[in-house]
Coordinates of C-alpha atoms and ligand atoms in Angstrom, one line a residue:
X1 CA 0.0 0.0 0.0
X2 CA 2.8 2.5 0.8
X3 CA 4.6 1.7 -2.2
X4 CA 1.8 2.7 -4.6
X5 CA 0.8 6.0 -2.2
X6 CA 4.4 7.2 -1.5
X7 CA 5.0 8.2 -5.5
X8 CA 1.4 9.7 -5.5
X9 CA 2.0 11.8 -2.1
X10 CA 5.6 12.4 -3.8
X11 CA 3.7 13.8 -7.4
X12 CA 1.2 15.8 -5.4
X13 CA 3.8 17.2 -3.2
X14 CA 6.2 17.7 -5.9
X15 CA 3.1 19.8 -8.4
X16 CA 1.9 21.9 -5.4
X17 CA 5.6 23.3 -4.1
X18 CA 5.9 23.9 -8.3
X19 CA 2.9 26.2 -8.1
X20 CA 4.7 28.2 -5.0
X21 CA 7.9 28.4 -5.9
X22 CA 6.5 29.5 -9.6
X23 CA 4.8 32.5 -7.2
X24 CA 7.8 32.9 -5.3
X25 CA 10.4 33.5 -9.0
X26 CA 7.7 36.5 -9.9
X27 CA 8.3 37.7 -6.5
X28 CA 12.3 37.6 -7.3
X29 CA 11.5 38.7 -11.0
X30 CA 9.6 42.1 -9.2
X31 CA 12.8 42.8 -6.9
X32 CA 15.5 42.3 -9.4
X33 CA 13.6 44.6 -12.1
X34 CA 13.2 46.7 -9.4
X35 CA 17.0 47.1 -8.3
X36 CA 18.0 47.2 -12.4
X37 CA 15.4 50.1 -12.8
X38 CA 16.7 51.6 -9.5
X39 CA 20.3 51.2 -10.9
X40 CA 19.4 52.5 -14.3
X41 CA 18.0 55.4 -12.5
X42 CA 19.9 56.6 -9.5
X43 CA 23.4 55.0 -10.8
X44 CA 24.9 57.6 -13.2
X45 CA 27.9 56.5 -13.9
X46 CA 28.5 55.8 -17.1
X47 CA 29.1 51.5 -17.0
X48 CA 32.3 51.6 -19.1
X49 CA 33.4 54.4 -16.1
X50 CA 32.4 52.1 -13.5
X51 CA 34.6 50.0 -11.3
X52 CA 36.4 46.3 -12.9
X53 CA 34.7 43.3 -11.6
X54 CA 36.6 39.8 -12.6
X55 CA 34.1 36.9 -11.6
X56 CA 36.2 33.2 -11.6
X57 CA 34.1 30.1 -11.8
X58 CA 30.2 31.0 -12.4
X59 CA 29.0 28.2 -9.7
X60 CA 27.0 28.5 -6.7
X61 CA 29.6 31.4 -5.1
X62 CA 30.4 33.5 -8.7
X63 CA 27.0 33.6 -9.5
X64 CA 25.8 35.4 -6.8
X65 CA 28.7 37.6 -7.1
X66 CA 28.0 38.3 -10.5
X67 CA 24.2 38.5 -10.2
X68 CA 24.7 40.9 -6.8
X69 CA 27.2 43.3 -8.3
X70 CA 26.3 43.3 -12.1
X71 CA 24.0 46.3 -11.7
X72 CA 27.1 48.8 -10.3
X73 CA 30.1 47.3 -11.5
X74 CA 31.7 46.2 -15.1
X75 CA 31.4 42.8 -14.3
X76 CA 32.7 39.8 -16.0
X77 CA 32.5 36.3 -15.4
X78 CA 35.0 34.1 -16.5
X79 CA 33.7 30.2 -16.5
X80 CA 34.7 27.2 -18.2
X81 CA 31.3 25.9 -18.4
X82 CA 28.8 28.7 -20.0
X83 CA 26.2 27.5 -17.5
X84 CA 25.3 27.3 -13.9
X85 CA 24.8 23.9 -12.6
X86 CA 22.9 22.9 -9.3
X87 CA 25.6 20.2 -8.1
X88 CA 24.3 18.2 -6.0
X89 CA 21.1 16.7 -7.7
X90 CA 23.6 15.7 -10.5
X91 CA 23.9 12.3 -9.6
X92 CA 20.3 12.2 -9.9
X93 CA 20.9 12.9 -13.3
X94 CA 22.5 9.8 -14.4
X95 CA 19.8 7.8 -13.1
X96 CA 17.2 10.2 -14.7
X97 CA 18.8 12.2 -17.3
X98 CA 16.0 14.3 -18.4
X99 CA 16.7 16.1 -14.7
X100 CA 19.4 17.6 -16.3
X101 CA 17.0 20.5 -17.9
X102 CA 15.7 21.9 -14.1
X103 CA 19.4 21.9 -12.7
X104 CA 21.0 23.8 -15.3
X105 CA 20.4 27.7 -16.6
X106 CA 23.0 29.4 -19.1
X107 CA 24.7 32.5 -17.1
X108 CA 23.2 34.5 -20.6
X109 CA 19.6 33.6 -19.4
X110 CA 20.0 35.0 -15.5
X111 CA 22.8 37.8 -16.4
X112 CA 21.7 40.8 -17.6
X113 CA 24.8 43.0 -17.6
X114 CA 27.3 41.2 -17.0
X115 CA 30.0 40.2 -20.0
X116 CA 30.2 36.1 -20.1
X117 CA 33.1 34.8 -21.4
X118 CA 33.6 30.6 -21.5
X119 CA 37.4 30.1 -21.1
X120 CA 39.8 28.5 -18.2
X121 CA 41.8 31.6 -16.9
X122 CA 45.2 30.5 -16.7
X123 CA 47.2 32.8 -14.8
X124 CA 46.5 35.9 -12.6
X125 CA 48.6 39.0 -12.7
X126 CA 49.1 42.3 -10.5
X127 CA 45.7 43.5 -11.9
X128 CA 44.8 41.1 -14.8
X129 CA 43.6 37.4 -15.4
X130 CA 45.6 35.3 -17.7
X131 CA 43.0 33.7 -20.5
X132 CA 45.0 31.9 -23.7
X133 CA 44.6 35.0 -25.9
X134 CA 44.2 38.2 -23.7
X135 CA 44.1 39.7 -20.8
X136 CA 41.1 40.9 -18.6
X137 CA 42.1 43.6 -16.3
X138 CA 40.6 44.1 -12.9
X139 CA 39.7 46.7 -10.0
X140 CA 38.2 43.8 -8.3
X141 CA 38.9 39.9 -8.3
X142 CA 36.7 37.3 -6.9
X143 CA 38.5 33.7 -7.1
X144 CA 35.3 31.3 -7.1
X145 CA 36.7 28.7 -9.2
X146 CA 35.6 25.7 -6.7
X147 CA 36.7 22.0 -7.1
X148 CA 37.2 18.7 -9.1
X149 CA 35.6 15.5 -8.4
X150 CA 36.1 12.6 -10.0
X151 CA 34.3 12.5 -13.6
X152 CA 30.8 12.3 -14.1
X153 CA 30.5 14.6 -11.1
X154 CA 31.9 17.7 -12.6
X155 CA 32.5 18.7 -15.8
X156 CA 34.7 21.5 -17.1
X157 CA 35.2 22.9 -20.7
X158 CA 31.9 21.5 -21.8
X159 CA 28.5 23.5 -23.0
X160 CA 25.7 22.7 -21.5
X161 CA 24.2 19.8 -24.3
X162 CA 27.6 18.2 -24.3
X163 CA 27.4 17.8 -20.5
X164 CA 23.6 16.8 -21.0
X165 CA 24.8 14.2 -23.3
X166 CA 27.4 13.0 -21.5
X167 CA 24.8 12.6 -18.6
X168 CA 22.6 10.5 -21.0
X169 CA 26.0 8.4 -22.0
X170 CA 26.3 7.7 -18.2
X171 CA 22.8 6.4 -18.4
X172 CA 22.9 4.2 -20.3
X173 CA 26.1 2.4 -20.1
X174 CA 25.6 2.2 -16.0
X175 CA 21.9 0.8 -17.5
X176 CA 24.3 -2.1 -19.4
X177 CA 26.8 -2.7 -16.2
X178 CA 26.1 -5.7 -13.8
X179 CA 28.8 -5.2 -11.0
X180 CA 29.8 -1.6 -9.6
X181 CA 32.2 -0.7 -7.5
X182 CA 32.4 2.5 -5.8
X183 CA 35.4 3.8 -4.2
X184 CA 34.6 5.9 -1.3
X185 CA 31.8 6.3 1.6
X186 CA 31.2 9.7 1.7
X187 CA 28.1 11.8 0.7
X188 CA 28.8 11.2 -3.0
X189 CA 29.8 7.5 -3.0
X190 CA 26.9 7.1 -0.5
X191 CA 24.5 9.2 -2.7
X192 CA 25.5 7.5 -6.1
X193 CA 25.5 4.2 -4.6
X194 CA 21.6 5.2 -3.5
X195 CA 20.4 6.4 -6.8
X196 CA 21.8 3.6 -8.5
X197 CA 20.1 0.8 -6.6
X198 CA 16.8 2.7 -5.9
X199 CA 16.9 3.1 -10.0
X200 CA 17.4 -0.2 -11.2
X201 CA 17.2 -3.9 -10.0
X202 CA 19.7 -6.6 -10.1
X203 CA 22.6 -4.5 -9.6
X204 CA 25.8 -5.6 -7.8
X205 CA 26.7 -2.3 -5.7
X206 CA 30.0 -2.5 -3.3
X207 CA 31.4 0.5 -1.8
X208 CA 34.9 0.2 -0.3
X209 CA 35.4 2.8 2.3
X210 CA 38.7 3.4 4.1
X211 CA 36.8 4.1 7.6
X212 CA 34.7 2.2 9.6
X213 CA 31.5 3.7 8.8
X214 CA 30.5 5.8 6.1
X215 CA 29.9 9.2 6.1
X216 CA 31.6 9.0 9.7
X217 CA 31.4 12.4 10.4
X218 CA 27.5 12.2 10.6
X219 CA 25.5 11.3 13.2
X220 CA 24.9 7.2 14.2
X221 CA 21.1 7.6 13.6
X222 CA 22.1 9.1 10.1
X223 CA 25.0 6.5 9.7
X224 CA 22.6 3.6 10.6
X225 CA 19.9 4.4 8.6
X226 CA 21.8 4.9 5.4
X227 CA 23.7 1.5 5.8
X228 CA 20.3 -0.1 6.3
X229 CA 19.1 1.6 3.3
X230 CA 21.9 0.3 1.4
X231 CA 22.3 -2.9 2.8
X232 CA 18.2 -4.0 2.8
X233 CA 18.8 -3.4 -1.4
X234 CA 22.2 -5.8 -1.5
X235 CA 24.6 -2.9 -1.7
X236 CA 27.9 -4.6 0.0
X237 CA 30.1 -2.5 2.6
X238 CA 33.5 -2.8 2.6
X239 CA 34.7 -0.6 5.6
X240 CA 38.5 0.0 6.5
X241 CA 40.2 -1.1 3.3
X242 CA 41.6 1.0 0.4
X243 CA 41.4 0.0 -3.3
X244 CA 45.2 0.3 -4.3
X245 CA 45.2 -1.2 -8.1
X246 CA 43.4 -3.0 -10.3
X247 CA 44.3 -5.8 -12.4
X248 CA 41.4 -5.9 -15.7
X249 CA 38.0 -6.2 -13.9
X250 CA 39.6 -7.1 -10.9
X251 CA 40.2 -5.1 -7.6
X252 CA 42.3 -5.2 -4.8
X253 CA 42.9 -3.3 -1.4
X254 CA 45.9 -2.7 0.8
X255 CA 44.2 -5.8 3.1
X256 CA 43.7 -7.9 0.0
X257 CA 40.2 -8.0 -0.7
X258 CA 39.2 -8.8 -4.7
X259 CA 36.2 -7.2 -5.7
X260 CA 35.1 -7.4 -9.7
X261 CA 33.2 -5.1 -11.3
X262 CA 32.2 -3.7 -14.7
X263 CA 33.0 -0.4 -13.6
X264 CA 34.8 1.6 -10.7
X265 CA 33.7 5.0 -9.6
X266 CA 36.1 6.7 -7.6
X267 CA 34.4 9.4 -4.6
X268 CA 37.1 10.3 -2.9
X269 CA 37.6 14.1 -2.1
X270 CA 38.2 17.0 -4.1
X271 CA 40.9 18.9 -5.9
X272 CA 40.6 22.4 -4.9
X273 CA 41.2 24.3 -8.4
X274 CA 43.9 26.5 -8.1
X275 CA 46.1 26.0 -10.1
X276 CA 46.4 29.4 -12.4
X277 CA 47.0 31.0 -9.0
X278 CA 50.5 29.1 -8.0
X279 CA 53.3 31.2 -10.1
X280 CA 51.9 34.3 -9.2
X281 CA 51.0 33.6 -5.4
X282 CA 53.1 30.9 -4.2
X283 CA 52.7 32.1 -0.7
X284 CA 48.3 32.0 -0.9
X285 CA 47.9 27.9 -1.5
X286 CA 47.8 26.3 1.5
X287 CA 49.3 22.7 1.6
X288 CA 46.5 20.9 -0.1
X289 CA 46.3 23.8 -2.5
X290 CA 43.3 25.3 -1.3
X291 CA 43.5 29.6 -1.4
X292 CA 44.2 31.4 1.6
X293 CA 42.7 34.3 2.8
X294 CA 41.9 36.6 6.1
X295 CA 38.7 36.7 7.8
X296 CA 36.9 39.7 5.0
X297 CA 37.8 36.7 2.6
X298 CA 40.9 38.8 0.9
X299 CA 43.5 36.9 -0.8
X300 CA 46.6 36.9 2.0
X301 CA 49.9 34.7 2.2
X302 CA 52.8 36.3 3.2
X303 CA 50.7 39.9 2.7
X304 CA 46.8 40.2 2.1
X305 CA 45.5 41.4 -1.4
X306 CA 43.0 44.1 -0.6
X307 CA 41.0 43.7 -4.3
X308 CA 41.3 40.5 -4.5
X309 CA 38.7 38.0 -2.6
X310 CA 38.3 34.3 -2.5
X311 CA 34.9 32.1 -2.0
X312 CA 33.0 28.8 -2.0
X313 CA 34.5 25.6 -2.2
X314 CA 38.4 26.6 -3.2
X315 CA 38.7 28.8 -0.1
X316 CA 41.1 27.5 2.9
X317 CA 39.1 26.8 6.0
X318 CA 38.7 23.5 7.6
X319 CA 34.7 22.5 7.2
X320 CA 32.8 20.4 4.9
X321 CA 32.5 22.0 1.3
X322 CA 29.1 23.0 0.6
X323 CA 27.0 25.0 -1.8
X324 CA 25.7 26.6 1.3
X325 CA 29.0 27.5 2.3
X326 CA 29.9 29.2 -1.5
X327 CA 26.4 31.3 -1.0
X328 CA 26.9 32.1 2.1
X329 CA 31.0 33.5 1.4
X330 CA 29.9 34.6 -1.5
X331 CA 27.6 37.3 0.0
X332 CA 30.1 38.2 2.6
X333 CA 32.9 38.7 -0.7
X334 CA 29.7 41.3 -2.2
X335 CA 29.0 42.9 0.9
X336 CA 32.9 43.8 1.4
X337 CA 33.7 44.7 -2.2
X338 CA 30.9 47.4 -1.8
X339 CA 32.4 48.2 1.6
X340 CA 35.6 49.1 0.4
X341 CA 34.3 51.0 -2.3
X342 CA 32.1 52.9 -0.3
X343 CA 34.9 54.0 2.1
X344 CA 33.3 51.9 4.8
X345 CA 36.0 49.3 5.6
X346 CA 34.5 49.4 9.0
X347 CA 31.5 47.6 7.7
X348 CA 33.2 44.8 6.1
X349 CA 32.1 41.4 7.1
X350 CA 34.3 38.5 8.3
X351 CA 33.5 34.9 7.9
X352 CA 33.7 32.0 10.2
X353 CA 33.0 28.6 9.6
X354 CA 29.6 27.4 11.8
X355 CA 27.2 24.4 11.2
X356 CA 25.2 23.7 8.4
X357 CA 22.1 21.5 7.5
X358 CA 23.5 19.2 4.9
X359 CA 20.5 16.9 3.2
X360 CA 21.6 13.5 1.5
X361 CA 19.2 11.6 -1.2
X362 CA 19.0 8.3 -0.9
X363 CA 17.2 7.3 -4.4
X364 CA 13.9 9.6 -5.1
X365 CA 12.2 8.9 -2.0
X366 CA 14.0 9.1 0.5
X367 CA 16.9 11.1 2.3
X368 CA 18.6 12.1 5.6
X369 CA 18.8 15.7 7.0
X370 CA 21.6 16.7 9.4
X371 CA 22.2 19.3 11.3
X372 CA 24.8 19.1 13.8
X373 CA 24.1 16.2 16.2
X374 CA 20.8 15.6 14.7
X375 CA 19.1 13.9 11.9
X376 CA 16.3 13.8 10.6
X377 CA 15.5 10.2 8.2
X378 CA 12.8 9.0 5.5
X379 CA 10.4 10.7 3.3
X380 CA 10.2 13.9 4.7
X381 CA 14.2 14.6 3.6
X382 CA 13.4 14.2 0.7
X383 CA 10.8 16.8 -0.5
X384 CA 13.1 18.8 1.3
X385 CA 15.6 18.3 -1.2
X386 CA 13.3 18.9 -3.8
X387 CA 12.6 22.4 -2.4
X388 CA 16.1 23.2 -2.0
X389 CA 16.2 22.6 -5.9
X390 CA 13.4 24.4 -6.4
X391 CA 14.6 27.5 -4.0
X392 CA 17.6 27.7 -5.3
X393 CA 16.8 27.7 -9.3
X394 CA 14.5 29.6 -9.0
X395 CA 17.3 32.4 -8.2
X396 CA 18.4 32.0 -11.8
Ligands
FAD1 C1 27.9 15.0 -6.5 C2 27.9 16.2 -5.5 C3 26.9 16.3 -4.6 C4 26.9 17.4 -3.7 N1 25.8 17.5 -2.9 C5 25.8 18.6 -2.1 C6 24.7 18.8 -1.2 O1 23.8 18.0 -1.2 N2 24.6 20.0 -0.5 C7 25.6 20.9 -0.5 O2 25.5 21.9 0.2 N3 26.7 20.7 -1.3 C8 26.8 19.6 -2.1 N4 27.9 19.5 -2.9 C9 29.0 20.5 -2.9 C10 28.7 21.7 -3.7 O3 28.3 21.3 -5.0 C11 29.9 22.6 -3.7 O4 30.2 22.9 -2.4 C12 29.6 23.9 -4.5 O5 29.4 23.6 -5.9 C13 30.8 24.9 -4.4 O6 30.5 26.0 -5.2 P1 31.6 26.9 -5.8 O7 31.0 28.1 -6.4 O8 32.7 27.2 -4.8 O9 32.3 26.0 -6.9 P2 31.8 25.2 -8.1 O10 30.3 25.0 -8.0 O11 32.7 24.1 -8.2 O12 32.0 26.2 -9.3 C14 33.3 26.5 -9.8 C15 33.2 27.0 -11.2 O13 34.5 27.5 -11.6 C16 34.8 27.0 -12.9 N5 36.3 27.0 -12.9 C17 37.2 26.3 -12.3 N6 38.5 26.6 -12.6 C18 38.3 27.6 -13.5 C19 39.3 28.4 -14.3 N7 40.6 28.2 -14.2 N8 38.8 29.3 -15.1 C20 37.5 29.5 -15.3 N9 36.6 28.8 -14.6 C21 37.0 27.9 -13.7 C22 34.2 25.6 -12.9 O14 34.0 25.1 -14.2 C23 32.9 25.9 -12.2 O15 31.9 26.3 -13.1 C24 27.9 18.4 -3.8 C25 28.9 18.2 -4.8 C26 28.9 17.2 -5.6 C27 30.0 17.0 -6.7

C-alpha cells in the first residue's frame, strides 16, 4: 500500500511546491527589475566608467557575485562551463537524465549585464587574469573557481548539451553494467550508490570505504539508517580497506580483498582548483592547494591582497565543502567589495566557519537531514531536497 501511495504523495507534493515556488520566482523577478530600474535610475555613472569586476568560476559562489554586483560594476565572469549547474542533484541525473534541464540555466539567461566569457583563466597578474589570448584587467577579483571530483560529477570545458549528453551516456552504459564498485563512503559515494540501486534492480553495488562507517562524520542515527538503506537493497560494505590497483575487472585493497566489477567509480575528495594562482601567489595555496585568505575573505599569504577576494569551495578553511558554504562567502565577498568601495572598511564582514544542515538523497524517495548532532531520516528529507532545488533555481 505504501509503495503505490508514496509516489502519489511524492507527485502531489512535488506539483503543489511547483505552483509556490513559480509564485515565489515573480516575486524575485519584481525585486530584481526593481533594483536594475533603481540602478538604471539613480546609478549615473557611465558602466564603461564604473569599477572592474573579474568573476572566476560561475557556480554556486560566482553567481551570486555576479548576479549581486552586475548592476554597479563592469562585471565579467569568467567560467569554463557557459552555465550554472545545481551540483548536488547531478547524480540524480545519471539515473534520470532528463533532470538535467531543471538543474542547469545558461549565465546569458539570468545575467543581464554582465559580459560572459567561456574560457579556463590560466594565470593571474598584479591586476589582470591570464586567458589563452588576452588579458582581462581588474579593480576587483573574486576567485570562485571551486573543485574537481572525479568525472561524471563535474565537468569543465563542456557546454551545457555536451554535458547533458554525457549525462545520457552515463545512463545508459551504467543501465548495461552488472557489478559496480564505488570507491569511497562519503556523501557522493553514499549518494550514487543510493540512486543507483533505488533506479534499477539486479545490480551488484559494493562500496569500499577506508573508515569504519561511512559518512563517519555524521551522526549514528544518520549513519545507521543509510547503511540499512543500502544494505536492505544488496549494496555490500566494505569498511577499513583502500582500493590500491586493479588488475582488468579485478580489484584489490591494501588488506587484499578482490572485488570485480564492470566499472569503478572513484568518490574520494576533491581537488581544490587553483592551479592558475601558483606562479603568481606561491605564498596564498595552503598545503592541499586550497586559497588562503583573512577573515573579510581577501586573498593573504605572506601579505593580504586588498581587491582580490576568494569564496566557496576553493577557499582554505577547515569545514565540509558545501553549496551553502559558497552562497553564504559569496555574499560576505559582495558585501565587502561594496564596503571598500564605499569607504566603509568598518563595515566589512568577516567569515567563520559554523554548522550547516547538509541533506543527502537516498534514491527519489527518500533522504537524511543533518544538522549538527541531529538527523532527521525518510520521506520527509526528501521533499526537502526537492525544495532546495526548487529555491535555489528559481534564483536564476
Ligand atoms: C555530487 C555532488 C553532490 C553534492 N551535494 C551537495 C549537497 O547536497 N549539499 C551541498 O551543500 N553541497 C553539495 N555538494 C557540494 C557543492 O556542489 C559545492 O560545495 C559547490 O558547488 C561549491 O560552489 P563553488 O561556487 O565554490 O564552486 P563550483 O560549484 O565548483 O563552481 C566553480 C566553477 O568555476 C569554474 N572554474 C574552475 N576553474 C576555472 C578556471 N581556471 N577558469 C574559469 N573557470 C573555472 C568551474 O568550471 C565551475 O563552473 C555536492 C557536490 C557534488 C559534486
Amino acid at each position: 500500500m505504501i509503495s503505490i501511495l508514496l509516489p502519489i504523495i511524492f507527485f502531489v507534493a512535488h506539483y503543489a511546491m511547483s505552483i509556490v515556488f513559480g509564485l515565489y520566482k515573480i516575486f524575485l523577478t519584481i525585486i530584481k527589475y526593481k533594483n536594475i530600474i533603481y540602478s538604471a535610475l539613480f546609478n549615473k555613472i557611465p558602466i564603461e566608467d564604473r569599477k572592474k569586476v573579474v568573476i572566476i568560476g560561475g557556480g554556486f559562489s560566482g553567481s551570486i557575485v555576479a548576479q549581486k554586483l552586475e548592476n554597479d560594476y563592469q562585471v565579467t565572469l569568467i567560467d569554463t562551463k557557459d552555465f550554472f549547474e545545481f551540483t548536488p542533484s547531478i547524480l540524480r541525473t545519471i539515473v534520470e537524465p532528463t533532470h538535467v534541464r531543471r538543474i542547469q540555466v545558461l549565465h546569458s539567461h539570468y545575467l543581464k549585464h554582465t559580459n560572459v566569457v567561456q574560457k579556463e583563466v590560466l594565470g593571474v597578474q598584479r591586476n589582470e587574469v591570464v586567458l589563452d589570448d588576452r588579458t582581462v584587467e581588474f579593480d576587483y577579483l573574486v576567485i570562485n573557481s571551486g573543485s574537481s571530483y572525479n568525472s561524471p560529477f563535474k565537468e569543465s570545458s563542456v557546454v551545457s548539451s555536451a554535458r547533458a549528453n554525457t549525462l545520457r551516456e552515463n545512463y545508459y552504459h551504467i543501465r548495461k553494467l552488472k557489478k559496480i564498485l564505488i570507491i569511497g563512503g562519503g556523501i557522493v559515494g553514499v549518494e550514487l550508490a543510493a540512486e543507483i540501486v533505488d533506479h534499477f534492480r539486479g545490480k551488484e553495488v559494493t562500496i569500499v570505504h577506508s573508515q569504519s562507517r561511512l559518512m563517519n562524520r555524521f551522526p549514528k542515527k544518520a549513519i545507521r539508517y543509510t547503511e540499512e538503506f543500502l544494505q536492505s537493497r544488496g549494496v555490500r560494505l566494505i569498511y577499513n580497506e583502500r582500493v590500491m590497483e586493479h588488475r582488468g575487472n579485478v580489484f584489490i585493497t591494501d588488506q587484499g580483498s578482490e572485488i570485480e566489477a564492470d566499472q569503478a567509480f572513484l568518490c574520494t575528495g576533491i581537488i581544490p582548483n587553483s592551479g592558475f594562482i601558483k606562479n603568481s601567489y606561491p605564498d596564498a595555496i595552503s598545503e592541499f592547494g586550497y586559497i588562503k585568505a583573512n577573515d573579510q575573505l581577501q586573498m593573504s599569504g605572506l601579505t593580504y591582497y586588498r581587491n582580490i577576494f576568494v569564496s566557496g569551495d576553493v577557499l582554505h578553511v577547515r569545514e565540509e565543502k558545501l553549496a551553502q558554504t559558497a552562497e553564504c562567502t559569496a555574499s560576505i565577498v559582495v558585501n565587502n567589495i561594496n564596503a571598500i568601495e564605499h569607504r566603509a572598511e568598518n563595515k566589512m564582514q568577516s567569515y567563520k566557519p559554523f554548522s550547516k544542515p547538509v541533506l543527502i538523497s537516498l534514491g527519489k524517495y527518500s533522504a537524511i537531514f543533518v544538522y549538527k548532532d541531529w538527523a532527521l531520516t525518510g520521506f520527509i528529507p526528501a521533499i526537502l531536497k526537492i525544495a532546495v532545488e526548487f529555491k535555489t533555481m528559481v534564483r536564476y
